[in-house]
Coordinates of C-alpha atoms in Angstrom, one line a residue:
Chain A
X466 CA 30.7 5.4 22.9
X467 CA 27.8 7.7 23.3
X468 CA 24.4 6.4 25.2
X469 CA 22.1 6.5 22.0
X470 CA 18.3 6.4 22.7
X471 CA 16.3 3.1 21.9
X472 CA 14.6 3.0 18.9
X473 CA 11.2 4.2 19.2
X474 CA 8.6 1.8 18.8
X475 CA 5.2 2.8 17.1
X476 CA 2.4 2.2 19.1
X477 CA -0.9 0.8 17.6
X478 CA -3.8 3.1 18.6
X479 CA -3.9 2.1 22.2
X480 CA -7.1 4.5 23.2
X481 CA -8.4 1.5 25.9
X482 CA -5.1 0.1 27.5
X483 CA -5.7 -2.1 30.1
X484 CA -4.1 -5.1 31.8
X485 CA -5.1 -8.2 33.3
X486 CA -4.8 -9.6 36.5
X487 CA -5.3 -13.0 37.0
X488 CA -4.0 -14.0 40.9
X489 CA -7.2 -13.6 43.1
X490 CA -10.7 -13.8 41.9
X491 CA -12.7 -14.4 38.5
X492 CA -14.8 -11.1 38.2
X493 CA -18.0 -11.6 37.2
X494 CA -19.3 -8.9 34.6
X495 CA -22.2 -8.7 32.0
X496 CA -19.6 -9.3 29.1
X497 CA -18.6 -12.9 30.7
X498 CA -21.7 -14.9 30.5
X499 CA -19.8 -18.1 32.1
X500 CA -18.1 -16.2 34.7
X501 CA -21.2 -14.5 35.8
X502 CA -23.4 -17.5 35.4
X503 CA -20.8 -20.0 37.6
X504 CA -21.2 -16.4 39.9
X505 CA -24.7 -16.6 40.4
X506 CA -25.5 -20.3 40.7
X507 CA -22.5 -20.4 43.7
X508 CA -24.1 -17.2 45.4
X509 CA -27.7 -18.4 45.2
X510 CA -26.1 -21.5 46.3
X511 CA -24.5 -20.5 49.5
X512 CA -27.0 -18.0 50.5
X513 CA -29.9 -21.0 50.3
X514 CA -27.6 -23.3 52.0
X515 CA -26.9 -20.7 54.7
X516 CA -30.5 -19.9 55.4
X517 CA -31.7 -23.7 54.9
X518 CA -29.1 -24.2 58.0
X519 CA -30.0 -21.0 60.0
X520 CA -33.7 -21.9 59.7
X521 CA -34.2 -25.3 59.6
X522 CA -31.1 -26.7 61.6
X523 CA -30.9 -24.0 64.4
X524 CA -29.3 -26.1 66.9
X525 CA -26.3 -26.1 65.8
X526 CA -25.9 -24.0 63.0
X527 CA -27.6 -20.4 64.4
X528 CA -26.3 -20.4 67.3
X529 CA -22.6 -21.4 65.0
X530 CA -23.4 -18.7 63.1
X531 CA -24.2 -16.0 65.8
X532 CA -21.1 -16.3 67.4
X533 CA -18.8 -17.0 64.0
X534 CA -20.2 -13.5 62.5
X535 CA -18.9 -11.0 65.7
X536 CA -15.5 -11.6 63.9
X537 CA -16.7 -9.8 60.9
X538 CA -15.8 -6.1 62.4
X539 CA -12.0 -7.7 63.0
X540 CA -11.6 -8.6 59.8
X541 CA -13.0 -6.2 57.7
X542 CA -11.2 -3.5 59.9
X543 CA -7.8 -5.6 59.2
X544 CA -8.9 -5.5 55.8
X545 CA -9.2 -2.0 55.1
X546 CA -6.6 -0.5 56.9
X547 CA -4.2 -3.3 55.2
X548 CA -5.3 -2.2 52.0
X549 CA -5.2 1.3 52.2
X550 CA -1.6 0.6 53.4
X551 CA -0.9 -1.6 50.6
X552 CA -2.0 0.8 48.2
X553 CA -0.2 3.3 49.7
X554 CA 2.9 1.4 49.4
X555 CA 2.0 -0.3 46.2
X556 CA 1.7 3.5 44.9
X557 CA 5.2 4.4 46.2
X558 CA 6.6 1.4 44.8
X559 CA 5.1 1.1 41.5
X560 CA 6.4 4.6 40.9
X561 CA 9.8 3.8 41.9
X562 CA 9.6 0.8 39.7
X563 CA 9.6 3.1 36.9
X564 CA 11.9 5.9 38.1
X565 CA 14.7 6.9 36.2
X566 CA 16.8 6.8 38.9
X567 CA 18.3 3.1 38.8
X568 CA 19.1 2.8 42.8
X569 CA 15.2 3.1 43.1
X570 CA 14.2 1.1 40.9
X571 CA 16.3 -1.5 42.1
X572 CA 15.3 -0.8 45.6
X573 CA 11.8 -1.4 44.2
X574 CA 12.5 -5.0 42.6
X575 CA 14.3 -6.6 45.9
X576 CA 11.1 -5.1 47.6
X577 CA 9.0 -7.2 45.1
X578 CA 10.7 -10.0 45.1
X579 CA 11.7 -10.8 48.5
X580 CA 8.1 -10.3 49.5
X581 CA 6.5 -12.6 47.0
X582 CA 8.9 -14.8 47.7
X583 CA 8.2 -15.5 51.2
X584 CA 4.2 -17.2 52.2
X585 CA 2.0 -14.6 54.2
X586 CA 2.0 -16.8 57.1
X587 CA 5.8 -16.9 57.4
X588 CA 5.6 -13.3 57.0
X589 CA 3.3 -12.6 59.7
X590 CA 4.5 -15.1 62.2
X591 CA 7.8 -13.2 61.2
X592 CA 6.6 -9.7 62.0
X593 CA 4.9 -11.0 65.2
X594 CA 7.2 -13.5 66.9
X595 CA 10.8 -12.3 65.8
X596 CA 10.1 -8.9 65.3
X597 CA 8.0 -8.9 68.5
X598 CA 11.0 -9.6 70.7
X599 CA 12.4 -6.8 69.6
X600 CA 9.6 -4.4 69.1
X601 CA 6.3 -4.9 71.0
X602 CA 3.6 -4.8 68.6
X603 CA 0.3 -5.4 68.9
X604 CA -1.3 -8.5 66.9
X605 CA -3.5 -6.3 64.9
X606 CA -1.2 -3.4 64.0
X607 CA 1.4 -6.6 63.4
X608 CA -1.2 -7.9 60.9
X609 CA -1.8 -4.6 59.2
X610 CA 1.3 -4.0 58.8
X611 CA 2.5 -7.3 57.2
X612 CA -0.7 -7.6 55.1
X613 CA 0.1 -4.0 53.9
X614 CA 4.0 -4.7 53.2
X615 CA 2.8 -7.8 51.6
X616 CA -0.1 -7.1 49.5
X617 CA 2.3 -3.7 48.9
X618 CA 4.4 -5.4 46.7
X619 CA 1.8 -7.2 44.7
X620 CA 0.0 -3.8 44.3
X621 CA 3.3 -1.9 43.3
X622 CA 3.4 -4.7 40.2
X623 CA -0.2 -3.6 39.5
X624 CA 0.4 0.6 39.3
X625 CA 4.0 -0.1 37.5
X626 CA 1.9 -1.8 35.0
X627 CA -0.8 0.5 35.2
X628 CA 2.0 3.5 35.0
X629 CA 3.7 1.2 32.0
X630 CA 0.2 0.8 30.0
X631 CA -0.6 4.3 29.1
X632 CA 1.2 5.2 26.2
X633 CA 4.0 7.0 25.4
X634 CA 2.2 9.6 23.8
X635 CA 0.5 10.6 26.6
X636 CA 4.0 11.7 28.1
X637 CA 5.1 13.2 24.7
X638 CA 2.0 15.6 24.2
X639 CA 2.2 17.1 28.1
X640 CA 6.0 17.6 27.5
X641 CA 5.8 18.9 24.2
X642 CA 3.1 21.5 26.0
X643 CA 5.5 22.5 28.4
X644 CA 4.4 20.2 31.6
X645 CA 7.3 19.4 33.9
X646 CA 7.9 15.7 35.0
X647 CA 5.8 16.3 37.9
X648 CA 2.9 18.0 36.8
X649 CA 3.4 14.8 33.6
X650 CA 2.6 12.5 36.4
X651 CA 0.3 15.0 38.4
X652 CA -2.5 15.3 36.1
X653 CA -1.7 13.1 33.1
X654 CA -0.2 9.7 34.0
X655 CA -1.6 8.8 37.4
X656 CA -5.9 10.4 36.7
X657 CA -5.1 7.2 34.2
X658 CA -3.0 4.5 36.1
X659 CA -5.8 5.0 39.1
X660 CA -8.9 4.0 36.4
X661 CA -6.7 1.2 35.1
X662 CA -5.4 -0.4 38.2
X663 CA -8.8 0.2 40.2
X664 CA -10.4 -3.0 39.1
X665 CA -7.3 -4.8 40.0
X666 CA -6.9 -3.3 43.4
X667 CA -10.7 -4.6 44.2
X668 CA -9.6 -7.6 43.3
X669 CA -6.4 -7.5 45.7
X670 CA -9.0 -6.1 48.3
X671 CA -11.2 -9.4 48.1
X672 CA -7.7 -11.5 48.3
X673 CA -6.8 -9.9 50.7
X674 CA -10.1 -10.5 52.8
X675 CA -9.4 -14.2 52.1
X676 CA -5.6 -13.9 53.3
X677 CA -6.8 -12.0 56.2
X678 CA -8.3 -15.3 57.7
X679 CA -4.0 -16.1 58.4
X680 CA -4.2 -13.8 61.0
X681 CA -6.0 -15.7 63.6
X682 CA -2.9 -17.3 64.5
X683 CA -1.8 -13.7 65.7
X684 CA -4.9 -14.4 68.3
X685 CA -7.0 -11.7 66.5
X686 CA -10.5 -12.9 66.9
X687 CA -11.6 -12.3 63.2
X688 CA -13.9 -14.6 61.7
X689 CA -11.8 -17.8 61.4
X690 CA -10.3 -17.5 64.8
X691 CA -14.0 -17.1 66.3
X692 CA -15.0 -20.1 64.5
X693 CA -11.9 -22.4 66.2
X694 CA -13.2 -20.5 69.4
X695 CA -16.5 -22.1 69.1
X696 CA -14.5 -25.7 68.0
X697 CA -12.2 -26.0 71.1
X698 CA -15.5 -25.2 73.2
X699 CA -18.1 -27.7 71.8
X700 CA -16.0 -29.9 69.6
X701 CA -18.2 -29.3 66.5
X702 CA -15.8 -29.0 63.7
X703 CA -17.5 -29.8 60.4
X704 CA -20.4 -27.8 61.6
X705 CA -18.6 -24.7 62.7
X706 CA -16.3 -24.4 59.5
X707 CA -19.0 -25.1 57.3
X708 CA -20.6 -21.5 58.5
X709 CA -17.1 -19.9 58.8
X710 CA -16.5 -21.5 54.5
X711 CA -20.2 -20.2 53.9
X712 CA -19.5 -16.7 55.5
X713 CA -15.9 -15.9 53.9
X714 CA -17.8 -17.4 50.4
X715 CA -21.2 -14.8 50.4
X716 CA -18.3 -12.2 50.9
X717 CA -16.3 -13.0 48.5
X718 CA -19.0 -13.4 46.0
X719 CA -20.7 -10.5 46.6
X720 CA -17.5 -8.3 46.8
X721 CA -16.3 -9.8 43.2
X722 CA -19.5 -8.7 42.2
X723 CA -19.1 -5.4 43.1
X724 CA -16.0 -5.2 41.4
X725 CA -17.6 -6.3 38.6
X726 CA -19.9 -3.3 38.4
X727 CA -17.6 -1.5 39.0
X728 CA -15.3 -2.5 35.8
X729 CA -18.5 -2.1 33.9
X730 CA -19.0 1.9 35.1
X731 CA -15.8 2.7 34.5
X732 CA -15.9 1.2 30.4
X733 CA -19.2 3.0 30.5
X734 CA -17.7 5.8 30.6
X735 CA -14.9 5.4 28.4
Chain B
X666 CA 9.7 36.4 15.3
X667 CA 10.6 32.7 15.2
X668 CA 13.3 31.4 13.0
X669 CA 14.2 27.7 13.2
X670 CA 17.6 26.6 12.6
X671 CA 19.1 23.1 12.5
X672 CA 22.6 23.2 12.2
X673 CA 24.7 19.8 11.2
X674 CA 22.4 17.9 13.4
X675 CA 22.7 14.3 13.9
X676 CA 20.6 11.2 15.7
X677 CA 20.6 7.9 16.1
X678 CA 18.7 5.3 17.5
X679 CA 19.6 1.8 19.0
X680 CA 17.5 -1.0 17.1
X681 CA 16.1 -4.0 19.3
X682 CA 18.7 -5.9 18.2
X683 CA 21.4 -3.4 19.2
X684 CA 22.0 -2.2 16.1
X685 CA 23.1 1.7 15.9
X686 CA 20.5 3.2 13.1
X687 CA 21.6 6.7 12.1
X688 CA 18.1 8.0 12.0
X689 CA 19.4 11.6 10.6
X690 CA 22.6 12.3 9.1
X691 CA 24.2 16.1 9.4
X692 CA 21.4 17.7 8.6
X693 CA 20.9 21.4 8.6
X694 CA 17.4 23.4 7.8
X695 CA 15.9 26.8 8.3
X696 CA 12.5 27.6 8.6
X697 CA 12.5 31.3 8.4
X698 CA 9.8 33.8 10.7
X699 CA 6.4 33.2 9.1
X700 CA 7.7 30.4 6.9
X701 CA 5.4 26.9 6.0
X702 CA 8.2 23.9 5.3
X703 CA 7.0 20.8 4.6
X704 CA 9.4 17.8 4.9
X705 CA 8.4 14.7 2.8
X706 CA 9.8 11.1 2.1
X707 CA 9.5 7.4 2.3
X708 CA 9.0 6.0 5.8
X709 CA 12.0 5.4 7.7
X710 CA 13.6 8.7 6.0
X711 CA 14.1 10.1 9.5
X712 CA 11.2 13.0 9.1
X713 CA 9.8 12.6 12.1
X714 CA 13.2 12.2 14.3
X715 CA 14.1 15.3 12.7
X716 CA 11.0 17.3 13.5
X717 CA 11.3 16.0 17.2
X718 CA 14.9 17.4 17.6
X719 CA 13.1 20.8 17.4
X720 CA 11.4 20.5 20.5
X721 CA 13.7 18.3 22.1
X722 CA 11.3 15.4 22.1
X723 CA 14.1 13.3 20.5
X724 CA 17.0 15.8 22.1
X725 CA 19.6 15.4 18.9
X726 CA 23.1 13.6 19.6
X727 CA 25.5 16.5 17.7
X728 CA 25.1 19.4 15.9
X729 CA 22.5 22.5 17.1
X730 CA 19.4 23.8 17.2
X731 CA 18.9 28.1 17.3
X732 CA 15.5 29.0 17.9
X733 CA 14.9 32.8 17.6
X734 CA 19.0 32.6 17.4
X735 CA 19.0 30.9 21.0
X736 CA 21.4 27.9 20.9
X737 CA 18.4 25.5 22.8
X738 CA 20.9 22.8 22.5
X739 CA 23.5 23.8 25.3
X740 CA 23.0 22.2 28.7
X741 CA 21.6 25.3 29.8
X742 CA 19.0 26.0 27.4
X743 CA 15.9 26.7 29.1
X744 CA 14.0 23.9 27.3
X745 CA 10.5 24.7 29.1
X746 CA 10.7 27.6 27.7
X747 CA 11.1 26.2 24.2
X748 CA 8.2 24.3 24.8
X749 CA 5.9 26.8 25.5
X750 CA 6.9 28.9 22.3
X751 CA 7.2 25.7 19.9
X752 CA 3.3 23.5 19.3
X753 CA 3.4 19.7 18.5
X754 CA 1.0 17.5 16.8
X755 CA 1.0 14.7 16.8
X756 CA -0.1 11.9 14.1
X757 CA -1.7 9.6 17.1
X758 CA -3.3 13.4 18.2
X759 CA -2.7 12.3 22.1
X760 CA -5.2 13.9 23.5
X761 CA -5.9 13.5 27.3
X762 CA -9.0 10.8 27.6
X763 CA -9.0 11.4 31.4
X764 CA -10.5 15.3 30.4
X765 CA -12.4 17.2 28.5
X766 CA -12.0 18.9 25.7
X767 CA -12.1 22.5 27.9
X768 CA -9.6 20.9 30.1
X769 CA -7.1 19.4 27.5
X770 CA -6.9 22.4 26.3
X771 CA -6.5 24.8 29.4
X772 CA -4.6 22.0 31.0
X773 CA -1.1 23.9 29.8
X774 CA -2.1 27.6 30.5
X775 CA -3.2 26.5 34.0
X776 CA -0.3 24.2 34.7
X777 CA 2.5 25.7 32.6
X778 CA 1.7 29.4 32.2
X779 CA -0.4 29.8 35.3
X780 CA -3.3 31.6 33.5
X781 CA -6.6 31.9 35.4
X782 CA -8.9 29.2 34.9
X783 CA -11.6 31.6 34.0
X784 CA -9.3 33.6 31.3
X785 CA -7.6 29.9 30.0
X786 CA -11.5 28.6 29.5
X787 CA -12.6 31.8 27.6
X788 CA -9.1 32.0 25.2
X789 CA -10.1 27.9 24.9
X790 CA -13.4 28.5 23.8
X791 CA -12.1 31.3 21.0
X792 CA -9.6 28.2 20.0
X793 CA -12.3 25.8 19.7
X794 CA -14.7 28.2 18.0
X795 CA -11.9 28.3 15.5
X796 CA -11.5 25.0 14.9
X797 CA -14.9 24.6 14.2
X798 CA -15.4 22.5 18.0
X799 CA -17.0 24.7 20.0
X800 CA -20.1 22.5 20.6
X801 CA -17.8 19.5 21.7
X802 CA -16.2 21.7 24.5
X803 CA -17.7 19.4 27.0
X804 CA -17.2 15.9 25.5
X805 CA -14.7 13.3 26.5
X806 CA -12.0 13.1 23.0
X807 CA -13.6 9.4 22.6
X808 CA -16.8 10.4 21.9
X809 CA -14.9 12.9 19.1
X810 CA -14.3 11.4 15.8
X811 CA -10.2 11.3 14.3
X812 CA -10.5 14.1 12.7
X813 CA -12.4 16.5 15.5
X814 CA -9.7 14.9 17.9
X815 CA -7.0 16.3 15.8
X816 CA -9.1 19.7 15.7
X817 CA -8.3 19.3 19.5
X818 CA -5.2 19.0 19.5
X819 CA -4.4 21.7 17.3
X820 CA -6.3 24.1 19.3
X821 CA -4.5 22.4 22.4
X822 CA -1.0 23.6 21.2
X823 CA -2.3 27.0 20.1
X824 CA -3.2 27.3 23.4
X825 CA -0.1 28.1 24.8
X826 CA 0.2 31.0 22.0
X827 CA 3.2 29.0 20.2
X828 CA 5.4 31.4 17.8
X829 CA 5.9 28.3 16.1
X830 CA 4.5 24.7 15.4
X831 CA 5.4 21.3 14.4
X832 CA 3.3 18.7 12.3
X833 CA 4.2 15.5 12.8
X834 CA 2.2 13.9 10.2
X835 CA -1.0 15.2 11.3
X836 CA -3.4 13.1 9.0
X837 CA -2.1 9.9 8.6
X838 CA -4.0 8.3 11.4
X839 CA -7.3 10.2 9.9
X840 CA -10.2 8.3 7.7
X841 CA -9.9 9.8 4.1
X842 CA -13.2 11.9 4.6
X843 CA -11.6 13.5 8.1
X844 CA -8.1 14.4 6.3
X845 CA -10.3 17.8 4.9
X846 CA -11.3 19.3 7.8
X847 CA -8.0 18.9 9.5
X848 CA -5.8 20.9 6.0
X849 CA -8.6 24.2 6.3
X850 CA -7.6 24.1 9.9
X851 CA -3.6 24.1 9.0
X852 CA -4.2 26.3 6.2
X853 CA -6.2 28.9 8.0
X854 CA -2.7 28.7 10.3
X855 CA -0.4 29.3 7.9
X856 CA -2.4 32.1 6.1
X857 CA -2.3 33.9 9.5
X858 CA 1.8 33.2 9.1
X859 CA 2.4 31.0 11.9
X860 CA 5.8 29.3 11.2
X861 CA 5.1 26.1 10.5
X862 CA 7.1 22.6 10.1
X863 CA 5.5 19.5 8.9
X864 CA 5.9 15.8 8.2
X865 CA 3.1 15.1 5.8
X866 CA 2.0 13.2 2.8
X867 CA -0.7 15.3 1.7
X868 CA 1.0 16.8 -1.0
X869 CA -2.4 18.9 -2.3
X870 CA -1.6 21.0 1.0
X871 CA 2.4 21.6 0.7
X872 CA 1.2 23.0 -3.0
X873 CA -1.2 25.0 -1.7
X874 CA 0.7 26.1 1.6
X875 CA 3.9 25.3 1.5
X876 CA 7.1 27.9 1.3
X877 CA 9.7 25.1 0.6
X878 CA 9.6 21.4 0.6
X879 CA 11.9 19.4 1.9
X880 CA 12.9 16.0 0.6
X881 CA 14.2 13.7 3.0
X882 CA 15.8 9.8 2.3
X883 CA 17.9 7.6 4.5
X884 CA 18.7 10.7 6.9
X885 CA 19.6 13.0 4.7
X886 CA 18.3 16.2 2.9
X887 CA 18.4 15.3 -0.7
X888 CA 16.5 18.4 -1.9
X889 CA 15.0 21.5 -0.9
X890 CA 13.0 23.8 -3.1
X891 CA 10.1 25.7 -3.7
X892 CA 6.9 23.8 -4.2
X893 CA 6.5 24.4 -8.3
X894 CA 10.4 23.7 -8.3
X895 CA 10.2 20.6 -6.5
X896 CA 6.8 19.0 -8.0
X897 CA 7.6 20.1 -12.0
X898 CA 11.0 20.0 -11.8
X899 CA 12.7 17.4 -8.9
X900 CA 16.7 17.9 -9.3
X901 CA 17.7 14.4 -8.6
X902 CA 16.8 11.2 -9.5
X903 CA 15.5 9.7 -5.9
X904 CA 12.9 12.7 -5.3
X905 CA 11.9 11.8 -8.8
X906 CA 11.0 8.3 -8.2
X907 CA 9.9 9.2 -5.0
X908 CA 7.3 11.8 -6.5
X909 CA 6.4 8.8 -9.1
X910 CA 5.7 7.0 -6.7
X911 CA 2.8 9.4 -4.5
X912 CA 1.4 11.6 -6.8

């Protein structure tokens, strides 16, 4: 019998698509009063603690504090790269996700789901111990490159979806006008995917800022790893990750926020 | 020159619940150079499937399509090509909301055509002018109400100087007050003898425009006449009710 096309399906004026992520953060934007409320009272929170301790309690906390910042560069530096290599990936695989060609696409879902599949930590103790007998790598480019394959797959989910939320129409009006696949995709599908999916990718970026805090068992000194420097050295545990908890929080909380404003510009302007 | 022919064309559609839906039945139609034919019928009728087999949106399963006498049907039709030479609207008007109104329309003569961008952004300001849109030129389709977005798109397809275009129920999605400014637009078209094939209920304009109406039920052709023939005098008994029923 002959491959007949699926019935089209008529799509309800969809001139704002967007999707929601919910793994990660809560973003705090002016249209959430609780979110943005909860937001504030934790950020004024742990920026008054953090001073109160810095101030008033210098011995421990400033000099705690001093020393638990220096691995700020490591991890922001782990950070970024990973990200731009998960989107980079995510890209790749989020349009093979929705390829017509079915050894892709399948290629694409294994990717997926043997990656979320498997903790971070198993993942990068993978990458570094097993691989690392056979390949040397370096502990950061062996954290890079795991937090990249496995934020990757997370972010391919987010661009198929993206890809999948514009609608149909879209594809049917270039076509109709003459546009190849390519050119479709060029100047049509993805200008749109990138303004959808770019609120969820800043949220993947402040996950993966949090997740980046694994890789101090691949003796990168980021942040947490500084902070169990300063431990084994003056036994002062409760101290010591209090600053690290307060640091990795004003991050997080100010980098939600920024996401947040970011959402907001882009409805601005439709 | 463009001359439409659908010959013994057929298409079907799996249903969600994998159901086989013959969508259009054999159906042949010929819209000749210069010619304005207007399909009409009740929803489902297979209108629109039928209008998208023209431009190979909805690629029909047997039976052929000649444009300009060109089988575009055989695997080696240059279908592109058709593109260019056949315009689409479209009822949801799909414009671009990532551009501009100057750059959904010169998006095709760039891309497709590979016009200047200086010479597309002059013959797109003539188009909008046209439509009446010129002073929108520079605003996003969102800030555009339905029926200047529709403007758009009209001048979008015209863009890519079509010998022919297709109207897939251009108004429907358009506010009562908007449905107006959208006709004088089409009209203006078909004065100028574009060849034109529509899917639309606005029977006012296939009186006043229309060369032959089509009428179309369960995927099939059940009449085709002139405009006075089919409105004072409907041969059978379906377009009848079906007239009853709209007018």
């Amino acid at each position: 019998m002959k491959d007949f096309e699926k019935m089209p399906v008529k799509e309800e004026k969809p001139n704002h698509p967007t999707i929601t992520m919910t793994d990660g953060v809560l973003i705090p934007k002016k249209g959430n009063k609780r979110i943005l409320s909860s937001w504030m009272m934790t950020f004024i929170g742990a920026i008054a603690l953090l001073l109160f301790l810095i101030i008033f309690k210098a011995d421990p906390y400033r000099k705690i504090f001093f020393f638990v910042i220096k691995g700020t560069p490591t991890t922001f530096e782990i950070t970024i790269a990973a990200i731009i290599g998960a989107v980079i990936i995510g890209t790749l695989t989020g349009i093979g996700s929705v390829s017509n060609n079915r050894l892709i696409t399948s290629l694409c879902g294994v990717y997926v789901e043997l990656i979320r599949g498997i903790p971070l930590l198993v993942q990068l103790m993978f990458l570094y111990f097993a691989l690392g007998s056979i390949i040397h790598m370096e502990g950061n480019i062996a954290a890079i490159v795991a937090l990249s394959i496995c934020f990757g797959a997370y972010m391919g989910e987010i661009v198929r979806a993206g890809i999948q939320a514009i609608p149909k129409g879209q594809t049917e009006a270039a076509t109709a006008l003459g546009l190849t696949k390519a050119q479709t995709f060029m100047h049509v599908i993805l200008p749109q995917t990138i303004k959808i999916v770019l609120p969820a990718i800043g949220n993947e970026f402040i996950s993966m800022l949090k997740d980046s805090s694994l890789v101090s068992v691949l003796a990168l000194s980021d942040i947490l790893k500084k902070g169990r420097e300063y431990i084994s050295r003056t036994f002062l545990s409760l101290q010591t990750m209090l600053i690290v908890a307060l640091i990795y929080l004003i991050f997080t909380l100010v980098l939600s926020r920024l996401v947040g404003l970011m959402e907001e510009r882009l409805h601005k302007n439709g | 020159m463009a001359k439409i022919e659908i010959k013994n064309v057929t298409k079907s559609f799996i249903d969600p619940d994998g159901k086989i839906m013959n969508a259009v039945k054999k159906t042949s139609l010929t819209v000749n150079d210069g010619e304005v034919v207007v399909i009409i019928g009740p929803s489902g009728s297979g209108k629109s499937t039928l209008l998208r087999t023209v431009n190979l949106l909805g690629a029909p399963d047997t039976g052929s399509i000649l444009f300009d006498g060109v089988d575009i049907t055989k695997n080696n039709a240059d279908t592109r090509k058709l593109r260019e030479e056949v315009g689409m609207v479209f009822q949801q008007f799909n414009l671009f909301p990532h551009l501009t109104v100057l750059d959904n329309i010169t998006l095709a003569p760039i891309k497709v055509k590979k016009m200047k961008k200086d010479e597309a952004e002059k013959l797109a300001m003539e188009l909008l002018n046209k439509v009446g849109l010129a002073d929108k030129a520079n605003s996003h389709p969102n800030q555009l109400s339905g029926g200047q977005q529709q403007r758009v798109a009209i001048a979008r397809a015209l863009a890519m100087k079509p010998k022919a275009m297709l109207f897939d129920e251009p108004t429907s999605a358009l506010d009562p007050e908007m449905i107006k400014e959208v006709l004088d637009v089409m009209l203006s078209l078909a004065k100028e003898g574009m060849t034109m094939l529509l899917v639309t209920h606005e029977m006012g304009f296939a009186k006043a425009a229309a060369d032959k109406i089509v009428f179309m039920d369960h995927g099939e052709i059940i009449e085709e006449s002139s405009p006075e023939e089919m409105f004072s005098n409907p041969k059978s008994e379906r377009t009848r009710d079906f007239l009853q029923h709209i007018l």
